[in-house]
């Protein structure tokens, strides 16, 4: 599902909300999650999961064009951990194909 599909789904389930308002709701939620992560915090959506950040240590890598060794600096990456309800729902049926 992409963001525009999510906006359409929200607008169709709640007909009193215009599509533009549903879009603003989705944008606000995503912006708040992003801001929490940017400040070094985490964002928890009960029964769905938790977004947090993790540090990746610096390492040596290779330039794919010429094979030269390059230093990949330390960086922060987003991490998502599923909640119990989501995890159990995914595992109650056979794994989705695709």
Backbone as JSON, one array per atom type, in Angstrom:
{
  "sequence": "XXXXXXXXXXXXXXXXXXXXXXXXXXXXXXXXXXXXXXXXXXXXXXXXXXXXXXXXXXXXXXXXXXXXXXXXXXXXXXXXXXXXXXXXXXXXXXXXXX",
  "N": [[0.85, -1.17, 0.0], [0.55, 2.17, -0.83], [1.07, 5.65, 0.07], [-0.96, 7.32, -1.08], [-2.97, 5.46, -1.53], [-3.61, 4.77, 1.08], [-4.64, 7.21, 2.0], [-6.9, 7.39, 0.34], [-8.33, 5.15, 1.26], [-8.88, 5.85, 3.93], [-10.47, 8.12, 3.48], [-12.64, 6.91, 2.19], [-13.66, 5.19, 4.13], [-14.46, 6.93, 6.09], [-16.74, 8.92, 5.35], [-17.44, 11.54, 6.03], [-15.11, 12.93, 6.1], [-13.2, 14.9, 3.97], [-11.15, 14.12, 1.1], [-8.82, 15.66, 1.06], [-8.53, 16.41, 3.74], [-8.17, 13.92, 4.91], [-5.72, 13.33, 3.76], [-4.12, 15.28, 4.99], [-4.21, 14.34, 7.62], [-2.82, 11.89, 7.44], [-0.31, 12.87, 6.57], [0.39, 14.43, 8.81], [0.63, 12.5, 10.86], [2.8, 10.97, 9.86], [4.76, 12.97, 9.77], [5.06, 13.57, 12.49], [6.05, 11.14, 13.5], [8.47, 11.08, 12.09], [9.7, 13.4, 13.12], [9.97, 12.71, 15.84], [11.84, 10.62, 15.62], [13.98, 12.01, 14.48], [14.75, 13.59, 16.58], [15.95, 11.78, 18.17], [14.32, 10.11, 19.58], [11.57, 7.8, 19.98], [8.74, 6.29, 18.33], [5.68, 5.0, 19.17], [3.11, 2.93, 18.15], [0.46, 1.61, 19.46], [-0.26, -1.86, 19.54], [0.51, -2.09, 16.91], [3.29, -1.39, 16.3], [6.72, -0.29, 16.93], [8.69, 2.48, 16.14], [12.07, 3.26, 15.91], [15.5, 4.43, 16.25], [18.7, 3.25, 15.17], [22.21, 2.87, 15.58], [24.63, 2.46, 13.06], [27.74, 1.09, 12.78], [30.9, 2.45, 11.61], [32.47, 1.25, 8.62], [34.44, -0.59, 6.22], [33.97, -0.4, 2.75], [33.27, -1.13, -0.73], [33.84, 0.56, -3.79], [31.58, 0.21, -6.34], [32.1, 0.76, -9.02], [34.88, 0.83, -9.53], [36.05, -0.88, -7.72], [37.6, 0.03, -5.62], [38.6, 0.4, -2.2], [36.57, 1.98, 0.19], [35.75, 4.18, 2.9], [32.94, 3.76, 4.84], [31.05, 5.83, 6.65], [29.95, 6.07, 10.12], [26.46, 5.83, 10.78], [23.02, 6.74, 11.41], [20.1, 4.77, 11.4], [16.65, 4.13, 10.58], [14.5, 1.94, 12.47], [12.15, -0.68, 12.75], [9.99, -2.32, 14.89], [7.74, -4.9, 15.2], [4.5, -4.96, 16.78], [2.84, -7.06, 19.25], [0.2, -7.81, 18.45], [0.2, -7.33, 15.66], [2.28, -9.04, 14.88], [1.25, -11.58, 15.62], [-1.0, -11.65, 13.99], [0.14, -11.7, 11.45], [1.3, -14.19, 11.54], [-0.75, -16.01, 11.91], [-1.88, -16.93, 9.62], [-0.77, -18.5, 6.58], [2.36, -17.38, 5.26], [2.34, -14.36, 3.32], [2.49, -14.31, -0.23], [4.85, -12.88, -2.36]],
  "CA": [[0.0, 0.0, 0.0], [1.27, 3.43, -0.87], [0.42, 6.71, 0.85], [-2.2, 7.78, -1.71], [-3.98, 4.42, -1.3], [-4.02, 4.91, 2.47], [-5.5, 8.4, 2.06], [-8.18, 7.02, -0.28], [-9.01, 4.22, 2.15], [-9.4, 6.63, 5.07], [-11.56, 8.97, 2.98], [-13.81, 6.08, 1.86], [-14.21, 4.63, 5.37], [-15.04, 8.02, 6.86], [-17.24, 9.82, 4.31], [-17.54, 12.93, 6.49], [-13.8, 13.54, 5.87], [-12.81, 15.08, 2.57], [-9.88, 13.48, 0.75], [-7.74, 16.56, 1.47], [-8.39, 16.32, 5.2], [-7.56, 12.61, 5.17], [-4.31, 13.47, 3.39], [-3.45, 16.05, 6.05], [-4.09, 13.46, 8.78], [-1.72, 10.96, 7.16], [0.93, 13.66, 6.56], [0.68, 14.84, 10.19], [1.12, 11.33, 11.58], [4.14, 10.65, 9.37], [5.66, 14.04, 10.18], [5.32, 13.43, 13.93], [6.95, 10.0, 13.65], [9.77, 11.53, 11.59], [10.26, 14.37, 14.07], [10.38, 11.97, 17.04], [13.07, 9.9, 15.3], [15.03, 13.0, 14.25], [15.17, 14.08, 17.89], [16.56, 10.68, 18.9], [13.31, 9.38, 20.35], [10.9, 6.7, 19.31], [7.3, 6.48, 18.15], [5.01, 3.73, 19.4], [1.7, 2.81, 17.78], [0.03, 0.43, 20.21], [-0.74, -3.03, 18.81], [1.07, -2.11, 15.56], [4.73, -1.51, 16.39], [7.51, 0.82, 17.44], [9.74, 3.01, 15.29], [13.2, 3.81, 16.67], [16.69, 4.55, 15.42], [19.85, 2.47, 15.61], [23.49, 3.3, 15.0], [25.44, 1.51, 12.3], [29.16, 1.43, 12.94], [31.63, 2.69, 10.37], [33.03, 0.03, 8.06], [35.01, -0.38, 4.89], [33.16, -0.9, 1.65], [33.93, -1.09, -2.03], [33.22, 1.33, -4.85], [31.21, -0.79, -7.34], [32.6, 1.11, -10.35], [36.29, 0.5, -9.74], [36.5, -1.85, -6.73], [38.45, 0.65, -4.6], [38.1, 0.37, -0.83], [36.15, 3.29, 0.69], [35.26, 4.16, 4.28], [31.53, 4.11, 5.03], [31.02, 6.42, 7.99], [28.87, 5.69, 11.03], [25.2, 6.52, 10.48], [21.82, 6.34, 12.11], [19.09, 4.23, 10.49], [15.38, 3.83, 11.25], [14.26, 0.53, 12.77], [10.75, -0.92, 13.1], [9.74, -3.58, 15.59], [6.3, -5.14, 15.2], [3.8, -5.2, 18.04], [2.36, -8.43, 19.41], [-1.0, -8.05, 17.65], [0.59, -7.42, 14.26], [3.08, -10.25, 14.72], [0.38, -12.76, 15.67], [-1.88, -11.64, 12.81], [0.94, -12.12, 10.31], [1.66, -15.6, 11.66], [-1.91, -16.88, 12.05], [-2.1, -17.48, 8.3], [0.51, -18.76, 5.91], [3.04, -16.14, 4.85], [1.88, -13.85, 2.03], [3.41, -14.5, -1.37], [5.06, -11.67, -3.11]],
  "C": [[0.9, 1.23, 0.0], [0.45, 4.51, -0.19], [-0.9, 7.17, 0.23], [-3.32, 6.75, -1.55], [-4.49, 4.49, 0.14], [-4.96, 6.1, 2.64], [-6.87, 8.08, 1.48], [-8.99, 6.09, 0.61], [-9.62, 4.95, 3.33], [-10.59, 7.47, 4.63], [-12.81, 8.14, 2.67], [-14.45, 5.5, 3.12], [-14.9, 5.69, 6.22], [-15.53, 9.09, 5.89], [-17.39, 11.27, 4.74], [-16.2, 13.66, 6.35], [-13.56, 13.7, 4.37], [-11.46, 14.43, 2.35], [-8.68, 14.35, 1.19], [-7.47, 16.51, 2.95], [-7.75, 14.99, 5.58], [-6.08, 12.64, 4.83], [-3.52, 14.23, 4.44], [-3.24, 15.21, 7.3], [-2.9, 12.52, 8.6], [-0.38, 11.7, 7.2], [1.35, 14.05, 7.97], [1.25, 13.67, 10.99], [2.55, 11.0, 11.16], [5.16, 11.71, 9.78], [6.02, 13.93, 11.66], [6.24, 12.25, 14.21], [8.36, 10.4, 13.23], [10.44, 12.47, 12.57], [10.74, 13.67, 15.35], [11.7, 11.23, 16.78], [14.23, 10.87, 15.11], [15.57, 13.56, 15.55], [15.78, 12.98, 18.76], [15.6, 9.86, 19.72], [12.77, 8.2, 19.59], [9.42, 7.01, 19.21], [6.64, 5.12, 18.26], [3.54, 3.85, 18.99], [1.22, 1.51, 18.39], [-0.6, -0.6, 19.29], [-0.22, -3.1, 17.38], [2.58, -2.29, 15.61], [5.38, -0.24, 16.88], [8.59, 1.19, 16.43], [10.82, 3.59, 16.19], [14.38, 3.97, 15.71], [17.8, 3.7, 16.02], [21.1, 2.99, 14.89], [24.12, 2.15, 14.22], [26.88, 1.98, 12.37], [29.81, 1.69, 11.59], [32.26, 1.37, 9.92], [33.69, 0.35, 6.74], [34.11, -1.04, 3.87], [33.93, -0.83, 0.36], [33.13, -0.23, -3.0], [32.86, 0.33, -5.96], [31.74, -0.48, -8.74], [34.04, 0.67, -10.56], [36.86, -0.47, -8.69], [37.39, -1.29, -5.64], [37.79, 0.58, -3.22], [37.77, 1.79, -0.39], [35.65, 3.12, 2.12], [33.79, 4.6, 4.28], [31.41, 4.57, 6.47], [29.85, 5.87, 8.82], [27.62, 6.47, 10.66], [24.07, 5.96, 11.32], [20.79, 5.89, 11.1], [17.8, 3.98, 11.25], [15.21, 2.32, 11.42], [12.81, 0.39, 13.2], [10.65, -2.29, 13.75], [8.23, -3.77, 15.68], [5.76, -5.34, 16.6], [3.27, -6.62, 18.08], [1.15, -8.73, 18.52], [-0.66, -8.2, 16.17], [1.36, -8.71, 14.0], [2.2, -11.49, 14.71], [-0.55, -12.81, 14.46], [-1.12, -12.09, 11.56], [1.21, -13.62, 10.34], [0.46, -16.54, 11.82], [-2.28, -17.52, 10.72], [-0.74, -17.82, 7.71], [1.07, -17.44, 5.42], [2.54, -15.68, 3.49], [2.95, -14.06, 0.95], [3.63, -13.17, -2.04], [6.27, -10.96, -2.73]]
}
